Coordinates of N, CA, C and O in Angstrom, one line a residue:
X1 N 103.4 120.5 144.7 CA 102.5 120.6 143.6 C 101.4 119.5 143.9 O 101.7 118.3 144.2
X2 N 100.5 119.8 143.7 CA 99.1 119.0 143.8 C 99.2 117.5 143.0 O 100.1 117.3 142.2
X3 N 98.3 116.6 143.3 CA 98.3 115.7 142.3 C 97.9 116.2 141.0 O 98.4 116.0 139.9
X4 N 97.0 116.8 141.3 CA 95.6 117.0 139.7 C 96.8 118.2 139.0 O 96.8 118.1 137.8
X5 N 97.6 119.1 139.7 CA 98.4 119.7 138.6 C 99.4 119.0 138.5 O 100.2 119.4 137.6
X6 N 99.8 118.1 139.2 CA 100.8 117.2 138.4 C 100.4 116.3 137.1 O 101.2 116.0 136.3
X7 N 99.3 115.9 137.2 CA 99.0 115.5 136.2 C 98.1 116.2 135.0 O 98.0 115.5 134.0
X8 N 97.6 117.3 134.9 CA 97.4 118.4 134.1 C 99.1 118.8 133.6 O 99.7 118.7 132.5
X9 N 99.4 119.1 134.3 CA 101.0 119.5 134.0 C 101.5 118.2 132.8 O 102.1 118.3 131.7
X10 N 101.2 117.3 133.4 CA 101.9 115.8 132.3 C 101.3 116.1 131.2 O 101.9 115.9 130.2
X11 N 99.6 116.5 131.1 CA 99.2 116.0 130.2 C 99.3 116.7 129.2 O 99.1 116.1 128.1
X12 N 99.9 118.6 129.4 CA 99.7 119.7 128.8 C 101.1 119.3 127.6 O 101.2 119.7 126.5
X13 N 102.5 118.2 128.7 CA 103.7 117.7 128.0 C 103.4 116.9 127.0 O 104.1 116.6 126.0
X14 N 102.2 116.6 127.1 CA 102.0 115.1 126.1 C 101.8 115.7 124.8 O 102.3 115.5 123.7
X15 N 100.8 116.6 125.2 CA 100.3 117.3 124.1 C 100.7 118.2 123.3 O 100.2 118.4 122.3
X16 N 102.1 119.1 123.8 CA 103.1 119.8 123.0 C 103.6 118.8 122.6 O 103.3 118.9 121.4
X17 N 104.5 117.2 122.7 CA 105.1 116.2 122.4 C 104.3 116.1 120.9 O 104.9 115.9 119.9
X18 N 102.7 116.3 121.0 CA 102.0 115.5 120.0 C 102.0 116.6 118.7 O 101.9 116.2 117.5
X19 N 102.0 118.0 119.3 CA 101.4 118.8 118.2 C 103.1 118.8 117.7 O 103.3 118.7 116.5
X20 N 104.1 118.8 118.4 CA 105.1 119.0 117.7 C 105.5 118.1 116.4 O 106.0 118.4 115.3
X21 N 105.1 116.7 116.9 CA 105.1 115.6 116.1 C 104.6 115.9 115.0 O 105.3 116.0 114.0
X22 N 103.3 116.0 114.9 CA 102.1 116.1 114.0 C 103.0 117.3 112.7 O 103.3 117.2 111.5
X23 N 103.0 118.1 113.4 CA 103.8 119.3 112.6 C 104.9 119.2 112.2 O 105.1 120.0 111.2
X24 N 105.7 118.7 112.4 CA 107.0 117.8 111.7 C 106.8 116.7 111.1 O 107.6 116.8 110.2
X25 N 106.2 115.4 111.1 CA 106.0 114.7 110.7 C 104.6 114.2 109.9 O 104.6 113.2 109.2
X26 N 103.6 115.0 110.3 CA 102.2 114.3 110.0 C 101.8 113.2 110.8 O 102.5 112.1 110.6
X27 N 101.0 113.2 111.5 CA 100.2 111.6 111.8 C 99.6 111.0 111.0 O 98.9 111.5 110.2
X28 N 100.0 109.5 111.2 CA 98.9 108.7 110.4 C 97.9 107.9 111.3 O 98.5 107.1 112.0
X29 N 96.7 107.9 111.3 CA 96.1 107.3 111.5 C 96.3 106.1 112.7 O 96.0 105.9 113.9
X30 N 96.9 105.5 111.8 CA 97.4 103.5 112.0 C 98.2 103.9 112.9 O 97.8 103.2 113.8
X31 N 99.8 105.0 113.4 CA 100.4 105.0 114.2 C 99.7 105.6 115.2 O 100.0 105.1 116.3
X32 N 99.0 106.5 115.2 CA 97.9 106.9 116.8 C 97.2 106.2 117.2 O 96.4 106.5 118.1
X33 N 97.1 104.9 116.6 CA 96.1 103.7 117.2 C 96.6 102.4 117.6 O 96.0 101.6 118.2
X34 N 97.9 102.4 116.9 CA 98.7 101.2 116.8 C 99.9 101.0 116.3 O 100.4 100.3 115.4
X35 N 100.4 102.3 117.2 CA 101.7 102.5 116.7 C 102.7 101.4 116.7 O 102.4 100.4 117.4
X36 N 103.9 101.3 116.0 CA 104.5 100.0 116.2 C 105.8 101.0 117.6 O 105.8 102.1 118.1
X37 N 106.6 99.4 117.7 CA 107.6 99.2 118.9 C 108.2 100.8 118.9 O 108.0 101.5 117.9
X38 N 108.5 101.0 119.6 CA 109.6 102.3 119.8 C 108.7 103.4 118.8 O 109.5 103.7 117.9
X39 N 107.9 103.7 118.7 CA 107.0 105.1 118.0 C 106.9 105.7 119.4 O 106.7 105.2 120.5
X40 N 107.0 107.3 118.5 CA 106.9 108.0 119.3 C 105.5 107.9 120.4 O 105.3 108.1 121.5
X41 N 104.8 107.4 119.5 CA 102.8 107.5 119.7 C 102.6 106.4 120.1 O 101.4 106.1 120.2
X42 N 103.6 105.3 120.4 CA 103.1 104.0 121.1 C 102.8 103.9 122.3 O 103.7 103.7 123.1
X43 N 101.6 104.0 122.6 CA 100.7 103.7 123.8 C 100.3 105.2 124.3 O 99.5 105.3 125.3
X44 N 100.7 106.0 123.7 CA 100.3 107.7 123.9 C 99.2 107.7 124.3 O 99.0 108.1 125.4
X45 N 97.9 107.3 123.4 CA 96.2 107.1 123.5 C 96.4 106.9 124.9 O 96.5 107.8 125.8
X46 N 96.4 105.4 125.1 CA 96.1 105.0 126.5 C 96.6 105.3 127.7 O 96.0 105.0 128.8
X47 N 97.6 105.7 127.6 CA 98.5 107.0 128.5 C 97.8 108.2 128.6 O 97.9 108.9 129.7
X48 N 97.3 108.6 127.9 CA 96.6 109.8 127.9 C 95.2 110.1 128.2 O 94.7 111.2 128.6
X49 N 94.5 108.6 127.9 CA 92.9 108.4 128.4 C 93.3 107.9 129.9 O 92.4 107.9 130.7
X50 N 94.4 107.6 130.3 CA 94.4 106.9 131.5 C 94.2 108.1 132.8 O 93.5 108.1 133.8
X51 N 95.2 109.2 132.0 CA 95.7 110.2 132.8 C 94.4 111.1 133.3 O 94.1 111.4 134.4
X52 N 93.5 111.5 131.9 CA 92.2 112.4 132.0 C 91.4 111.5 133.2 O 91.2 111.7 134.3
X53 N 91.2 110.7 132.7 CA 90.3 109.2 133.6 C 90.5 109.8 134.9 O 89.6 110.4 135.5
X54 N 92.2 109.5 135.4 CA 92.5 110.3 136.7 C 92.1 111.4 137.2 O 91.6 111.6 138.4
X55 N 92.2 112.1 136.2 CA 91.9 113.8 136.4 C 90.6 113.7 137.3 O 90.3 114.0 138.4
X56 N 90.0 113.3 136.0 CA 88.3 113.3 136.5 C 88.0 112.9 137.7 O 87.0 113.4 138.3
X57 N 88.9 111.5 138.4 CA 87.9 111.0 139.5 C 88.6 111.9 140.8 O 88.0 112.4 141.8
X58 N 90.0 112.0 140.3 CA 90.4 113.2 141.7 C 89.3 114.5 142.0 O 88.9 114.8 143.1
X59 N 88.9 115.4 140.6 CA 87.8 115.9 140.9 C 86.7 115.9 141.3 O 86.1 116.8 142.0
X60 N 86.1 114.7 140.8 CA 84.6 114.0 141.6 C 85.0 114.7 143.1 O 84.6 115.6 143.8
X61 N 86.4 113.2 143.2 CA 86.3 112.9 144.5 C 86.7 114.5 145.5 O 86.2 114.8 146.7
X62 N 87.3 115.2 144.8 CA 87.3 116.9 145.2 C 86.1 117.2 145.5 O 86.1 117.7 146.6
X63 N 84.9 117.3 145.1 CA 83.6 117.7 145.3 C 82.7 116.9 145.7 O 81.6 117.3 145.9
X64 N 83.1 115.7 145.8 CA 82.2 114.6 146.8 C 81.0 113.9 145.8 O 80.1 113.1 146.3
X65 N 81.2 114.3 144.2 CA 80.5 113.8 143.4 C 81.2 112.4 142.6 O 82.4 112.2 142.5
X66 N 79.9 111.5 142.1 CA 80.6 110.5 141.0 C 80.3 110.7 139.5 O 79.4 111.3 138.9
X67 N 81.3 110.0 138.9 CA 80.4 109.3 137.3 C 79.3 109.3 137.3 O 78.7 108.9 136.3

């Protein structure tokens, strides 16, 4: 498996993780931004901007374009 669908693949996990949550529990706000210790949603954000981030520059770099 490729990088880029390994990491589409992660991110597609994250995001069932999230809607499941959401729909069982409700999000609040305060815990998707600053979740405390052991939350499910702790550090989720930036795990997940980090991952797209990736996405993107592997495809730049796939087509020989930048940012």
């Amino acid at each position: 498996m490729s990088e880029k669908q390994e990491l589409i693949t992660k991110m597609l996990e994250m995001q069932k993780k999230f809607m499941d949550f959401e729909h069982e529990k409700g999000v609040d706000m305060e815990d998707y931004f600053v979740a405390e210790e052991g939350h499910l949603l702790q550090g989720f954000r930036q795990e997940y901007m980090d991952l797209a981030n990736k996405l993107v520059d592997l495809a730049h770099a796939e087509k020989g374009s930048h940012r």
